[in-house]
JSON list of C-alpha atoms in Angstrom, two decimals:
[
{"chain": "A", "resi": 1, "resn": "MET", "atom": "CA", "xyz": [-29.67, 1.48, 1.55]},
{"chain": "A", "resi": 2, "resn": "HIS", "atom": "CA", "xyz": [-25.86, 0.98, 3.10]},
{"chain": "A", "resi": 3, "resn": "VAL", "atom": "CA", "xyz": [-23.47, 3.92, 4.32]},
{"chain": "A", "resi": 4, "resn": "LEU", "atom": "CA", "xyz": [-20.07, 2.75, 5.47]},
{"chain": "A", "resi": 5, "resn": "ILE", "atom": "CA", "xyz": [-18.23, 5.69, 8.02]},
{"chain": "A", "resi": 6, "resn": "LEU", "atom": "CA", "xyz": [-14.73, 5.45, 7.93]},
{"chain": "A", "resi": 7, "resn": "GLY", "atom": "CA", "xyz": [-14.48, 6.53, 11.89]},
{"chain": "A", "resi": 8, "resn": "GLY", "atom": "CA", "xyz": [-12.58, 6.22, 14.80]},
{"chain": "A", "resi": 9, "resn": "THR", "atom": "CA", "xyz": [-13.42, 9.85, 16.31]},
{"chain": "A", "resi": 10, "resn": "THR", "atom": "CA", "xyz": [-15.94, 11.33, 18.14]},
{"chain": "A", "resi": 11, "resn": "GLU", "atom": "CA", "xyz": [-17.21, 13.08, 14.95]},
{"chain": "A", "resi": 12, "resn": "ALA", "atom": "CA", "xyz": [-17.68, 9.69, 13.56]},
{"chain": "A", "resi": 13, "resn": "ARG", "atom": "CA", "xyz": [-19.59, 7.91, 16.86]},
{"chain": "A", "resi": 14, "resn": "ARG", "atom": "CA", "xyz": [-22.01, 10.43, 17.03]},
{"chain": "A", "resi": 15, "resn": "LEU", "atom": "CA", "xyz": [-22.97, 10.36, 13.12]},
{"chain": "A", "resi": 16, "resn": "ALA", "atom": "CA", "xyz": [-23.34, 6.70, 13.55]},
{"chain": "A", "resi": 17, "resn": "GLY", "atom": "CA", "xyz": [-25.87, 7.22, 16.61]},
{"chain": "A", "resi": 18, "resn": "LEU", "atom": "CA", "xyz": [-27.60, 9.46, 14.86]},
{"chain": "A", "resi": 19, "resn": "LEU", "atom": "CA", "xyz": [-27.91, 6.88, 11.89]},
{"chain": "A", "resi": 20, "resn": "ALA", "atom": "CA", "xyz": [-29.27, 4.29, 14.14]},
{"chain": "A", "resi": 21, "resn": "ASP", "atom": "CA", "xyz": [-32.24, 6.08, 15.22]},
{"chain": "A", "resi": 22, "resn": "ARG", "atom": "CA", "xyz": [-34.64, 3.74, 13.27]},
{"chain": "A", "resi": 23, "resn": "ALA", "atom": "CA", "xyz": [-37.76, 6.31, 13.29]},
{"chain": "A", "resi": 24, "resn": "VAL", "atom": "CA", "xyz": [-35.68, 8.77, 11.25]},
{"chain": "A", "resi": 25, "resn": "TRP", "atom": "CA", "xyz": [-33.78, 6.33, 9.24]},
{"chain": "A", "resi": 26, "resn": "PRO", "atom": "CA", "xyz": [-35.71, 3.15, 8.97]},
{"chain": "A", "resi": 27, "resn": "GLY", "atom": "CA", "xyz": [-33.94, 0.49, 6.81]},
{"chain": "A", "resi": 28, "resn": "LEU", "atom": "CA", "xyz": [-30.75, 2.31, 6.93]},
{"chain": "A", "resi": 29, "resn": "ARG", "atom": "CA", "xyz": [-27.81, 0.00, 7.35]},
{"chain": "A", "resi": 30, "resn": "VAL", "atom": "CA", "xyz": [-24.62, 1.75, 8.66]},
{"chain": "A", "resi": 31, "resn": "THR", "atom": "CA", "xyz": [-21.55, 0.10, 8.90]},
{"chain": "A", "resi": 32, "resn": "SER", "atom": "CA", "xyz": [-18.60, 1.74, 10.74]},
{"chain": "A", "resi": 33, "resn": "SER", "atom": "CA", "xyz": [-14.91, 0.87, 10.04]},
{"chain": "A", "resi": 34, "resn": "LEU", "atom": "CA", "xyz": [-12.09, 1.13, 12.24]},
{"chain": "A", "resi": 35, "resn": "ALA", "atom": "CA", "xyz": [-8.33, 1.02, 11.76]},
{"chain": "A", "resi": 36, "resn": "GLY", "atom": "CA", "xyz": [-7.82, -0.95, 14.48]},
{"chain": "A", "resi": 37, "resn": "ARG", "atom": "CA", "xyz": [-5.09, 1.20, 16.14]},
{"chain": "A", "resi": 38, "resn": "VAL", "atom": "CA", "xyz": [-6.26, 1.83, 19.45]},
{"chain": "A", "resi": 39, "resn": "ARG", "atom": "CA", "xyz": [-6.67, -1.44, 21.64]},
{"chain": "A", "resi": 40, "resn": "ARG", "atom": "CA", "xyz": [-10.17, -0.70, 23.25]},
{"chain": "A", "resi": 41, "resn": "PRO", "atom": "CA", "xyz": [-11.99, 1.40, 20.61]},
{"chain": "A", "resi": 42, "resn": "VAL", "atom": "CA", "xyz": [-15.10, 2.92, 22.28]},
{"chain": "A", "resi": 43, "resn": "PRO", "atom": "CA", "xyz": [-17.70, 0.80, 19.57]},
{"chain": "A", "resi": 44, "resn": "PRO", "atom": "CA", "xyz": [-20.18, 2.83, 17.79]},
{"chain": "A", "resi": 45, "resn": "PRO", "atom": "CA", "xyz": [-23.94, 2.06, 16.98]},
{"chain": "A", "resi": 46, "resn": "GLY", "atom": "CA", "xyz": [-24.67, -0.38, 14.19]},
{"chain": "A", "resi": 47, "resn": "GLU", "atom": "CA", "xyz": [-22.21, -2.75, 12.61]},
{"chain": "A", "resi": 48, "resn": "VAL", "atom": "CA", "xyz": [-18.18, -2.43, 12.99]},
{"chain": "A", "resi": 49, "resn": "ARG", "atom": "CA", "xyz": [-15.71, -3.78, 11.10]},
{"chain": "A", "resi": 50, "resn": "VAL", "atom": "CA", "xyz": [-12.10, -3.50, 12.08]},
{"chain": "A", "resi": 51, "resn": "GLY", "atom": "CA", "xyz": [-8.66, -3.33, 10.07]},
{"chain": "A", "resi": 52, "resn": "GLY", "atom": "CA", "xyz": [-7.49, -2.22, 6.78]},
{"chain": "A", "resi": 53, "resn": "PHE", "atom": "CA", "xyz": [-8.99, -2.35, 3.40]},
{"chain": "A", "resi": 54, "resn": "GLY", "atom": "CA", "xyz": [-6.11, -3.42, 1.81]},
{"chain": "A", "resi": 55, "resn": "GLY", "atom": "CA", "xyz": [-5.47, 0.18, -0.15]},
{"chain": "A", "resi": 56, "resn": "ALA", "atom": "CA", "xyz": [-8.08, 1.79, -2.67]},
{"chain": "A", "resi": 57, "resn": "GLU", "atom": "CA", "xyz": [-8.54, -1.21, -4.51]},
{"chain": "A", "resi": 58, "resn": "GLY", "atom": "CA", "xyz": [-9.54, -3.32, -1.90]},
{"chain": "A", "resi": 59, "resn": "MET", "atom": "CA", "xyz": [-11.81, -0.33, -0.58]},
{"chain": "A", "resi": 60, "resn": "ALA", "atom": "CA", "xyz": [-13.31, -0.02, -3.82]},
{"chain": "A", "resi": 61, "resn": "ARG", "atom": "CA", "xyz": [-13.68, -3.82, -3.58]},
{"chain": "A", "resi": 62, "resn": "TRP", "atom": "CA", "xyz": [-15.30, -3.87, -0.25]},
{"chain": "A", "resi": 63, "resn": "LEU", "atom": "CA", "xyz": [-17.92, -0.87, -1.48]},
{"chain": "A", "resi": 64, "resn": "ARG", "atom": "CA", "xyz": [-19.10, -3.17, -4.35]},
{"chain": "A", "resi": 65, "resn": "GLU", "atom": "CA", "xyz": [-19.32, -6.42, -2.52]},
{"chain": "A", "resi": 66, "resn": "GLN", "atom": "CA", "xyz": [-21.59, -4.82, 0.59]},
{"chain": "A", "resi": 67, "resn": "ARG", "atom": "CA", "xyz": [-23.67, -2.83, -1.76]},
{"chain": "A", "resi": 68, "resn": "VAL", "atom": "CA", "xyz": [-22.66, 0.47, -0.29]},
{"chain": "A", "resi": 69, "resn": "ASP", "atom": "CA", "xyz": [-24.57, 3.22, -1.50]},
{"chain": "A", "resi": 70, "resn": "ALA", "atom": "CA", "xyz": [-22.38, 6.63, 0.43]},
{"chain": "A", "resi": 71, "resn": "LEU", "atom": "CA", "xyz": [-19.33, 6.89, 1.98]},
{"chain": "A", "resi": 72, "resn": "ILE", "atom": "CA", "xyz": [-18.46, 9.17, 4.67]},
{"chain": "A", "resi": 73, "resn": "ASP", "atom": "CA", "xyz": [-14.98, 9.68, 5.78]},
{"chain": "A", "resi": 74, "resn": "ALA", "atom": "CA", "xyz": [-14.95, 11.05, 9.39]},
{"chain": "A", "resi": 75, "resn": "THR", "atom": "CA", "xyz": [-11.53, 9.99, 9.99]},
{"chain": "A", "resi": 76, "resn": "HIS", "atom": "CA", "xyz": [-8.92, 11.53, 12.49]},
{"chain": "A", "resi": 77, "resn": "PRO", "atom": "CA", "xyz": [-7.52, 14.86, 10.60]},
{"chain": "A", "resi": 78, "resn": "PHE", "atom": "CA", "xyz": [-3.86, 12.99, 11.04]},
{"chain": "A", "resi": 79, "resn": "ALA", "atom": "CA", "xyz": [-5.37, 9.68, 9.76]},
{"chain": "A", "resi": 80, "resn": "GLY", "atom": "CA", "xyz": [-2.77, 10.03, 6.65]},
{"chain": "A", "resi": 81, "resn": "THR", "atom": "CA", "xyz": [-3.75, 8.14, 3.45]},
{"chain": "A", "resi": 82, "resn": "ILE", "atom": "CA", "xyz": [-6.78, 6.90, 4.13]},
{"chain": "A", "resi": 83, "resn": "GLY", "atom": "CA", "xyz": [-8.71, 9.94, 2.96]},
{"chain": "A", "resi": 84, "resn": "PHE", "atom": "CA", "xyz": [-6.86, 9.64, -0.43]},
{"chain": "A", "resi": 85, "resn": "HIS", "atom": "CA", "xyz": [-7.77, 5.93, -0.73]},
{"chain": "A", "resi": 86, "resn": "ALA", "atom": "CA", "xyz": [-11.62, 6.86, 0.00]},
{"chain": "A", "resi": 87, "resn": "ALA", "atom": "CA", "xyz": [-11.71, 9.16, -2.89]},
{"chain": "A", "resi": 88, "resn": "ARG", "atom": "CA", "xyz": [-10.34, 6.81, -5.41]},
{"chain": "A", "resi": 89, "resn": "ALA", "atom": "CA", "xyz": [-12.70, 4.22, -3.93]},
{"chain": "A", "resi": 90, "resn": "ALA", "atom": "CA", "xyz": [-15.37, 6.37, -4.55]},
{"chain": "A", "resi": 91, "resn": "ALA", "atom": "CA", "xyz": [-14.38, 7.65, -7.87]},
{"chain": "A", "resi": 92, "resn": "THR", "atom": "CA", "xyz": [-13.91, 4.17, -9.60]},
{"chain": "A", "resi": 93, "resn": "THR", "atom": "CA", "xyz": [-17.28, 3.01, -7.82]},
{"chain": "A", "resi": 94, "resn": "HIS", "atom": "CA", "xyz": [-19.01, 5.89, -8.51]},
{"chain": "A", "resi": 95, "resn": "VAL", "atom": "CA", "xyz": [-20.44, 5.93, -5.06]},
{"chain": "A", "resi": 96, "resn": "PRO", "atom": "CA", "xyz": [-20.83, 9.57, -2.95]},
{"chain": "A", "resi": 97, "resn": "LEU", "atom": "CA", "xyz": [-18.54, 10.34, -1.06]},
{"chain": "A", "resi": 98, "resn": "LEU", "atom": "CA", "xyz": [-18.74, 13.25, 1.81]},
{"chain": "A", "resi": 99, "resn": "ALA", "atom": "CA", "xyz": [-15.63, 14.02, 4.67]},
{"chain": "A", "resi": 100, "resn": "VAL", "atom": "CA", "xyz": [-16.23, 15.03, 7.83]},
{"chain": "A", "resi": 101, "resn": "ARG", "atom": "CA", "xyz": [-13.31, 17.55, 9.05]},
{"chain": "A", "resi": 102, "resn": "ARG", "atom": "CA", "xyz": [-13.33, 19.19, 12.15]},
{"chain": "A", "resi": 103, "resn": "PRO", "atom": "CA", "xyz": [-12.39, 22.73, 12.47]},
{"chain": "A", "resi": 104, "resn": "GLY", "atom": "CA", "xyz": [-8.39, 23.20, 13.10]},
{"chain": "A", "resi": 105, "resn": "TRP", "atom": "CA", "xyz": [-7.40, 25.02, 16.57]},
{"chain": "A", "resi": 106, "resn": "ALA", "atom": "CA", "xyz": [-6.89, 29.03, 16.12]},
{"chain": "A", "resi": 107, "resn": "PRO", "atom": "CA", "xyz": [-4.66, 30.82, 18.54]},
{"chain": "A", "resi": 108, "resn": "GLY", "atom": "CA", "xyz": [-6.31, 33.64, 20.76]},
{"chain": "A", "resi": 109, "resn": "PRO", "atom": "CA", "xyz": [-4.63, 36.48, 22.70]},
{"chain": "A", "resi": 110, "resn": "GLY", "atom": "CA", "xyz": [-1.96, 35.26, 25.21]},
{"chain": "A", "resi": 111, "resn": "ASP", "atom": "CA", "xyz": [-1.25, 32.23, 22.88]},
{"chain": "A", "resi": 112, "resn": "ASP", "atom": "CA", "xyz": [2.71, 31.09, 22.52]},
{"chain": "A", "resi": 113, "resn": "TRP", "atom": "CA", "xyz": [2.56, 28.99, 19.37]},
{"chain": "A", "resi": 114, "resn": "HIS", "atom": "CA", "xyz": [4.95, 27.48, 16.91]},
{"chain": "A", "resi": 115, "resn": "PRO", "atom": "CA", "xyz": [3.84, 25.87, 13.64]},
{"chain": "A", "resi": 116, "resn": "ALA", "atom": "CA", "xyz": [5.42, 22.91, 12.81]},
{"chain": "A", "resi": 117, "resn": "ALA", "atom": "CA", "xyz": [5.51, 20.55, 9.31]},
{"chain": "A", "resi": 118, "resn": "ASP", "atom": "CA", "xyz": [5.60, 17.78, 11.02]},
{"chain": "A", "resi": 119, "resn": "LEU", "atom": "CA", "xyz": [6.65, 15.33, 13.63]},
{"chain": "A", "resi": 120, "resn": "ALA", "atom": "CA", "xyz": [10.54, 15.88, 12.77]},
{"chain": "A", "resi": 121, "resn": "ALA", "atom": "CA", "xyz": [10.08, 19.22, 12.70]},
{"chain": "A", "resi": 122, "resn": "ALA", "atom": "CA", "xyz": [8.65, 19.47, 16.00]},
{"chain": "A", "resi": 123, "resn": "ALA", "atom": "CA", "xyz": [11.41, 17.78, 17.27]},
{"chain": "A", "resi": 124, "resn": "GLY", "atom": "CA", "xyz": [13.99, 20.19, 15.52]},
{"chain": "A", "resi": 125, "resn": "LEU", "atom": "CA", "xyz": [12.24, 23.40, 17.60]},
{"chain": "A", "resi": 126, "resn": "LEU", "atom": "CA", "xyz": [12.33, 21.41, 20.82]},
{"chain": "A", "resi": 127, "resn": "PRO", "atom": "CA", "xyz": [15.87, 22.55, 22.16]},
{"chain": "A", "resi": 128, "resn": "THR", "atom": "CA", "xyz": [14.63, 26.75, 21.75]},
{"chain": "A", "resi": 129, "resn": "LEU", "atom": "CA", "xyz": [11.67, 26.41, 23.50]},
{"chain": "A", "resi": 130, "resn": "GLY", "atom": "CA", "xyz": [11.85, 23.78, 26.39]},
{"chain": "A", "resi": 131, "resn": "ARG", "atom": "CA", "xyz": [13.60, 20.86, 28.28]},
{"chain": "A", "resi": 132, "resn": "ARG", "atom": "CA", "xyz": [10.65, 19.37, 30.10]},
{"chain": "A", "resi": 133, "resn": "VAL", "atom": "CA", "xyz": [8.08, 18.57, 27.33]},
{"chain": "A", "resi": 134, "resn": "PHE", "atom": "CA", "xyz": [4.27, 17.63, 27.27]},
{"chain": "A", "resi": 135, "resn": "LEU", "atom": "CA", "xyz": [3.98, 15.08, 24.14]},
{"chain": "A", "resi": 136, "resn": "THR", "atom": "CA", "xyz": [0.43, 14.38, 23.10]},
{"chain": "A", "resi": 137, "resn": "THR", "atom": "CA", "xyz": [0.84, 13.71, 19.69]},
{"chain": "A", "resi": 138, "resn": "GLY", "atom": "CA", "xyz": [-0.04, 9.57, 19.69]},
{"chain": "A", "resi": 139, "resn": "ARG", "atom": "CA", "xyz": [2.07, 6.75, 19.89]},
{"chain": "A", "resi": 140, "resn": "MET", "atom": "CA", "xyz": [2.61, 6.11, 16.28]},
{"chain": "A", "resi": 141, "resn": "GLY", "atom": "CA", "xyz": [5.07, 9.00, 15.73]},
{"chain": "A", "resi": 142, "resn": "LEU", "atom": "CA", "xyz": [7.51, 8.64, 18.80]},
{"chain": "A", "resi": 143, "resn": "ALA", "atom": "CA", "xyz": [9.86, 7.38, 16.94]},
{"chain": "A", "resi": 144, "resn": "ALA", "atom": "CA", "xyz": [10.67, 11.39, 15.53]},
{"chain": "A", "resi": 145, "resn": "PHE", "atom": "CA", "xyz": [11.83, 12.37, 19.30]},
{"chain": "A", "resi": 146, "resn": "ALA", "atom": "CA", "xyz": [13.71, 9.40, 19.85]},
{"chain": "A", "resi": 147, "resn": "GLY", "atom": "CA", "xyz": [16.86, 11.38, 19.04]},
{"chain": "A", "resi": 148, "resn": "VAL", "atom": "CA", "xyz": [16.82, 14.26, 21.35]},
{"chain": "A", "resi": 149, "resn": "ARG", "atom": "CA", "xyz": [18.38, 13.46, 24.52]},
{"chain": "A", "resi": 150, "resn": "ASP", "atom": "CA", "xyz": [18.53, 16.45, 26.28]},
{"chain": "A", "resi": 151, "resn": "ALA", "atom": "CA", "xyz": [14.96, 16.55, 27.39]},
{"chain": "A", "resi": 152, "resn": "TRP", "atom": "CA", "xyz": [12.45, 14.76, 29.65]},
{"chain": "A", "resi": 153, "resn": "PHE", "atom": "CA", "xyz": [9.20, 13.91, 28.15]},
{"chain": "A", "resi": 154, "resn": "LEU", "atom": "CA", "xyz": [5.67, 13.49, 29.61]},
{"chain": "A", "resi": 155, "resn": "VAL", "atom": "CA", "xyz": [4.22, 11.08, 26.85]},
{"chain": "A", "resi": 156, "resn": "ARG", "atom": "CA", "xyz": [0.49, 10.81, 27.40]},
{"chain": "A", "resi": 157, "resn": "THR", "atom": "CA", "xyz": [-1.23, 7.96, 24.75]},
{"chain": "A", "resi": 158, "resn": "VAL", "atom": "CA", "xyz": [-4.57, 5.98, 25.03]},
{"chain": "A", "resi": 159, "resn": "ASP", "atom": "CA", "xyz": [-2.52, 2.39, 24.39]},
{"chain": "A", "resi": 160, "resn": "PRO", "atom": "CA", "xyz": [1.34, 1.53, 25.75]},
{"chain": "A", "resi": 161, "resn": "PRO", "atom": "CA", "xyz": [3.66, 3.25, 23.10]},
{"chain": "A", "resi": 162, "resn": "GLU", "atom": "CA", "xyz": [5.17, 0.61, 20.59]},
{"chain": "A", "resi": 163, "resn": "GLY", "atom": "CA", "xyz": [8.97, 0.99, 18.91]},
{"chain": "A", "resi": 164, "resn": "ALA", "atom": "CA", "xyz": [11.34, 3.63, 19.63]},
{"chain": "A", "resi": 165, "resn": "CYS", "atom": "CA", "xyz": [10.56, 6.19, 22.24]},
{"chain": "A", "resi": 166, "resn": "PRO", "atom": "CA", "xyz": [12.24, 9.50, 23.55]},
{"chain": "A", "resi": 167, "resn": "PRO", "atom": "CA", "xyz": [15.30, 7.94, 26.15]},
{"chain": "A", "resi": 168, "resn": "TYR", "atom": "CA", "xyz": [14.23, 9.83, 29.00]},
{"chain": "A", "resi": 169, "resn": "ALA", "atom": "CA", "xyz": [10.42, 9.66, 29.28]},
{"chain": "A", "resi": 170, "resn": "GLU", "atom": "CA", "xyz": [7.31, 9.01, 31.54]},
{"chain": "A", "resi": 171, "resn": "VAL", "atom": "CA", "xyz": [4.46, 7.30, 29.99]},
{"chain": "A", "resi": 172, "resn": "LEU", "atom": "CA", "xyz": [0.71, 8.22, 30.59]},
{"chain": "A", "resi": 173, "resn": "LEU", "atom": "CA", "xyz": [-2.00, 6.02, 29.87]},
{"chain": "A", "resi": 174, "resn": "ASP", "atom": "CA", "xyz": [-4.99, 8.02, 29.49]},
{"chain": "A", "resi": 175, "resn": "ARG", "atom": "CA", "xyz": [-8.16, 9.31, 27.31]},
{"chain": "A", "resi": 176, "resn": "GLY", "atom": "CA", "xyz": [-10.03, 12.18, 26.74]},
{"chain": "A", "resi": 177, "resn": "PRO", "atom": "CA", "xyz": [-11.91, 14.49, 27.10]},
{"chain": "A", "resi": 178, "resn": "PHE", "atom": "CA", "xyz": [-10.03, 16.37, 29.30]},
{"chain": "A", "resi": 179, "resn": "SER", "atom": "CA", "xyz": [-10.71, 18.82, 32.14]},
{"chain": "A", "resi": 180, "resn": "LEU", "atom": "CA", "xyz": [-8.87, 22.06, 32.12]},
{"chain": "A", "resi": 181, "resn": "ALA", "atom": "CA", "xyz": [-8.71, 21.90, 36.06]},
{"chain": "A", "resi": 182, "resn": "GLY", "atom": "CA", "xyz": [-6.69, 18.43, 35.28]},
{"chain": "A", "resi": 183, "resn": "GLU", "atom": "CA", "xyz": [-4.35, 20.01, 32.73]},
{"chain": "A", "resi": 184, "resn": "ARG", "atom": "CA", "xyz": [-3.28, 22.78, 34.59]},
{"chain": "A", "resi": 185, "resn": "GLU", "atom": "CA", "xyz": [-2.41, 20.18, 37.85]},
{"chain": "A", "resi": 186, "resn": "LEU", "atom": "CA", "xyz": [-0.03, 18.21, 35.26]},
{"chain": "A", "resi": 187, "resn": "LEU", "atom": "CA", "xyz": [1.34, 21.04, 33.85]},
{"chain": "A", "resi": 188, "resn": "ARG", "atom": "CA", "xyz": [2.18, 22.20, 37.63]},
{"chain": "A", "resi": 189, "resn": "ARG", "atom": "CA", "xyz": [2.69, 18.71, 38.77]},
{"chain": "A", "resi": 190, "resn": "HIS", "atom": "CA", "xyz": [5.28, 18.28, 36.26]},
{"chain": "A", "resi": 191, "resn": "ARG", "atom": "CA", "xyz": [6.86, 21.18, 35.41]},
{"chain": "A", "resi": 192, "resn": "VAL", "atom": "CA", "xyz": [6.16, 21.09, 31.62]},
{"chain": "A", "resi": 193, "resn": "GLU", "atom": "CA", "xyz": [8.32, 23.83, 29.85]},
{"chain": "A", "resi": 194, "resn": "VAL", "atom": "CA", "xyz": [6.80, 23.20, 26.05]},
{"chain": "A", "resi": 195, "resn": "LEU", "atom": "CA", "xyz": [3.43, 21.05, 24.95]},
{"chain": "A", "resi": 196, "resn": "VAL", "atom": "CA", "xyz": [3.54, 19.46, 21.72]},
{"chain": "A", "resi": 197, "resn": "THR", "atom": "CA", "xyz": [0.74, 18.02, 20.08]},
{"chain": "A", "resi": 198, "resn": "LYS", "atom": "CA", "xyz": [-1.17, 17.91, 16.71]},
{"chain": "A", "resi": 199, "resn": "ASP", "atom": "CA", "xyz": [-3.84, 20.48, 15.52]},
{"chain": "A", "resi": 200, "resn": "SER", "atom": "CA", "xyz": [-6.56, 17.80, 15.83]},
{"chain": "A", "resi": 201, "resn": "GLY", "atom": "CA", "xyz": [-9.29, 20.54, 16.69]},
{"chain": "A", "resi": 202, "resn": "GLY", "atom": "CA", "xyz": [-12.39, 19.62, 18.56]},
{"chain": "A", "resi": 203, "resn": "SER", "atom": "CA", "xyz": [-13.16, 20.13, 22.33]},
{"chain": "A", "resi": 204, "resn": "ALA", "atom": "CA", "xyz": [-11.95, 17.07, 23.90]},
{"chain": "A", "resi": 205, "resn": "THR", "atom": "CA", "xyz": [-8.16, 17.58, 24.14]},
{"chain": "A", "resi": 206, "resn": "ALA", "atom": "CA", "xyz": [-8.68, 21.40, 23.79]},
{"chain": "A", "resi": 207, "resn": "PRO", "atom": "CA", "xyz": [-8.26, 22.43, 27.29]},
{"chain": "A", "resi": 208, "resn": "LYS", "atom": "CA", "xyz": [-4.39, 21.67, 27.11]},
{"chain": "A", "resi": 209, "resn": "LEU", "atom": "CA", "xyz": [-4.07, 24.53, 25.20]},
{"chain": "A", "resi": 210, "resn": "ALA", "atom": "CA", "xyz": [-5.88, 26.71, 27.57]},
{"chain": "A", "resi": 211, "resn": "ALA", "atom": "CA", "xyz": [-3.76, 25.64, 30.45]},
{"chain": "A", "resi": 212, "resn": "ALA", "atom": "CA", "xyz": [-0.34, 26.28, 28.23]},
{"chain": "A", "resi": 213, "resn": "ARG", "atom": "CA", "xyz": [-1.72, 29.87, 27.75]},
{"chain": "A", "resi": 214, "resn": "GLU", "atom": "CA", "xyz": [-2.39, 30.19, 31.24]},
{"chain": "A", "resi": 215, "resn": "ALA", "atom": "CA", "xyz": [0.77, 28.55, 32.15]},
{"chain": "A", "resi": 216, "resn": "GLY", "atom": "CA", "xyz": [3.15, 31.03, 29.31]},
{"chain": "A", "resi": 217, "resn": "VAL", "atom": "CA", "xyz": [4.04, 27.32, 28.04]},
{"chain": "A", "resi": 218, "resn": "PRO", "atom": "CA", "xyz": [4.83, 27.75, 24.26]},
{"chain": "A", "resi": 219, "resn": "VAL", "atom": "CA", "xyz": [3.17, 25.34, 22.28]},
{"chain": "A", "resi": 220, "resn": "ILE", "atom": "CA", "xyz": [4.68, 23.49, 19.00]},
{"chain": "A", "resi": 221, "resn": "LEU", "atom": "CA", "xyz": [1.68, 22.56, 17.04]},
{"chain": "A", "resi": 222, "resn": "VAL", "atom": "CA", "xyz": [1.96, 20.04, 14.10]},
{"chain": "A", "resi": 223, "resn": "ARG", "atom": "CA", "xyz": [-0.17, 21.11, 11.04]},
{"chain": "A", "resi": 224, "resn": "ARG", "atom": "CA", "xyz": [-2.60, 18.73, 9.42]},
{"chain": "A", "resi": 225, "resn": "PRO", "atom": "CA", "xyz": [-1.50, 17.08, 6.30]},
{"chain": "A", "resi": 226, "resn": "PRO", "atom": "CA", "xyz": [-2.89, 17.68, 2.89]},
{"chain": "A", "resi": 227, "resn": "THR", "atom": "CA", "xyz": [-6.33, 16.34, 2.30]},
{"chain": "A", "resi": 228, "resn": "PRO", "atom": "CA", "xyz": [-7.77, 15.19, -1.25]},
{"chain": "A", "resi": 229, "resn": "GLU", "atom": "CA", "xyz": [-9.25, 17.66, -3.36]},
{"chain": "A", "resi": 230, "resn": "ASP", "atom": "CA", "xyz": [-12.30, 17.91, -5.01]},
{"chain": "A", "resi": 231, "resn": "VAL", "atom": "CA", "xyz": [-14.17, 16.17, -1.79]},
{"chain": "A", "resi": 232, "resn": "PRO", "atom": "CA", "xyz": [-17.49, 17.79, -0.54]},
{"chain": "A", "resi": 233, "resn": "GLU", "atom": "CA", "xyz": [-16.59, 18.86, 3.38]},
{"chain": "A", "resi": 234, "resn": "VAL", "atom": "CA", "xyz": [-18.64, 19.49, 6.08]},
{"chain": "A", "resi": 235, "resn": "SER", "atom": "CA", "xyz": [-17.97, 19.95, 10.04]},
{"chain": "A", "resi": 236, "resn": "THR", "atom": "CA", "xyz": [-20.11, 18.22, 11.89]},
{"chain": "A", "resi": 237, "resn": "PRO", "atom": "CA", "xyz": [-22.07, 15.07, 12.22]},
{"chain": "A", "resi": 238, "resn": "ASP", "atom": "CA", "xyz": [-25.43, 16.55, 11.95]},
{"chain": "A", "resi": 239, "resn": "ALA", "atom": "CA", "xyz": [-24.32, 18.56, 8.50]},
{"chain": "A", "resi": 240, "resn": "ALA", "atom": "CA", "xyz": [-23.23, 14.73, 7.49]},
{"chain": "A", "resi": 241, "resn": "ALA", "atom": "CA", "xyz": [-26.89, 13.65, 8.05]},
{"chain": "A", "resi": 242, "resn": "ALA", "atom": "CA", "xyz": [-28.23, 16.46, 6.24]},
{"chain": "A", "resi": 243, "resn": "TRP", "atom": "CA", "xyz": [-26.10, 14.93, 3.46]},
{"chain": "A", "resi": 244, "resn": "LEU", "atom": "CA", "xyz": [-26.70, 11.99, 3.24]},
{"chain": "A", "resi": 245, "resn": "ARG", "atom": "CA", "xyz": [-30.42, 12.48, 3.76]},
{"chain": "A", "resi": 246, "resn": "THR", "atom": "CA", "xyz": [-30.61, 14.52, 0.24]},
{"chain": "A", "resi": 247, "resn": "THR", "atom": "CA", "xyz": [-27.74, 12.06, -1.49]},
{"chain": "A", "resi": 248, "resn": "LEU", "atom": "CA", "xyz": [-30.36, 8.90, -0.73]},
{"chain": "A", "resi": 249, "resn": "ARG", "atom": "CA", "xyz": [-33.22, 10.21, -1.76]},
{"chain": "A", "resi": 250, "resn": "GLY", "atom": "CA", "xyz": [-31.63, 11.53, -5.01]},
{"chain": "A", "resi": 251, "resn": "ALA", "atom": "CA", "xyz": [-30.38, 8.09, -5.17]},
{"chain": "A", "resi": 252, "resn": "GLY", "atom": "CA", "xyz": [-33.92, 6.43, -4.42]},
{"chain": "A", "resi": 253, "resn": "GLY", "atom": "CA", "xyz": [-33.71, 5.72, -0.90]}
]
């Protein structure tokens, strides 16, 4: 039996690790697919492929050629179109599909959150909230802030930015998980007035939100893009493993 995990997230690596246990999953072939946007990704257990499929049609072709029995979409909440490609490919090939979606963040007492529909909307909110910006939206969308000339940015990314960037910026290369103490010091040292982030969810990068709350720093939170309808979802790798066991049992695995 063969399972394809569309990965690149903590949840995807955790799931691949669970499925790599041969005592629990004898004879199971696990392949994790990474988009290749991060230069030095943390490799998950099992087989790994890197790069795109060539749209939904290319993914469907790969599912057939590799005799995939189940497809699990555990990509980042802001991965874009891959979820829709997976839904179309699964429907075309009749391969069971599950999505692993980590819950989004929810504001608590003392939070000053400002929702934004996308990165461009987030950039538009900046003039009303602050001039010293802690930007943690990733390197792929920095062009949305390239026209903001009356603010200074601390840009934190895993890899160096490419393409257009804010004109007044300092780049900090770092990878989570981050500590609350470290985020507090970052906000203090750089005199941050506003935090811009995506609603990625999870605990690895959540301390920045707690640090912003303590410091009274407003947060611009970019909403998640839409996901395909009628695709079953779970929120944890353990739940995905339970779904997979049931699915493979039903398929005779």
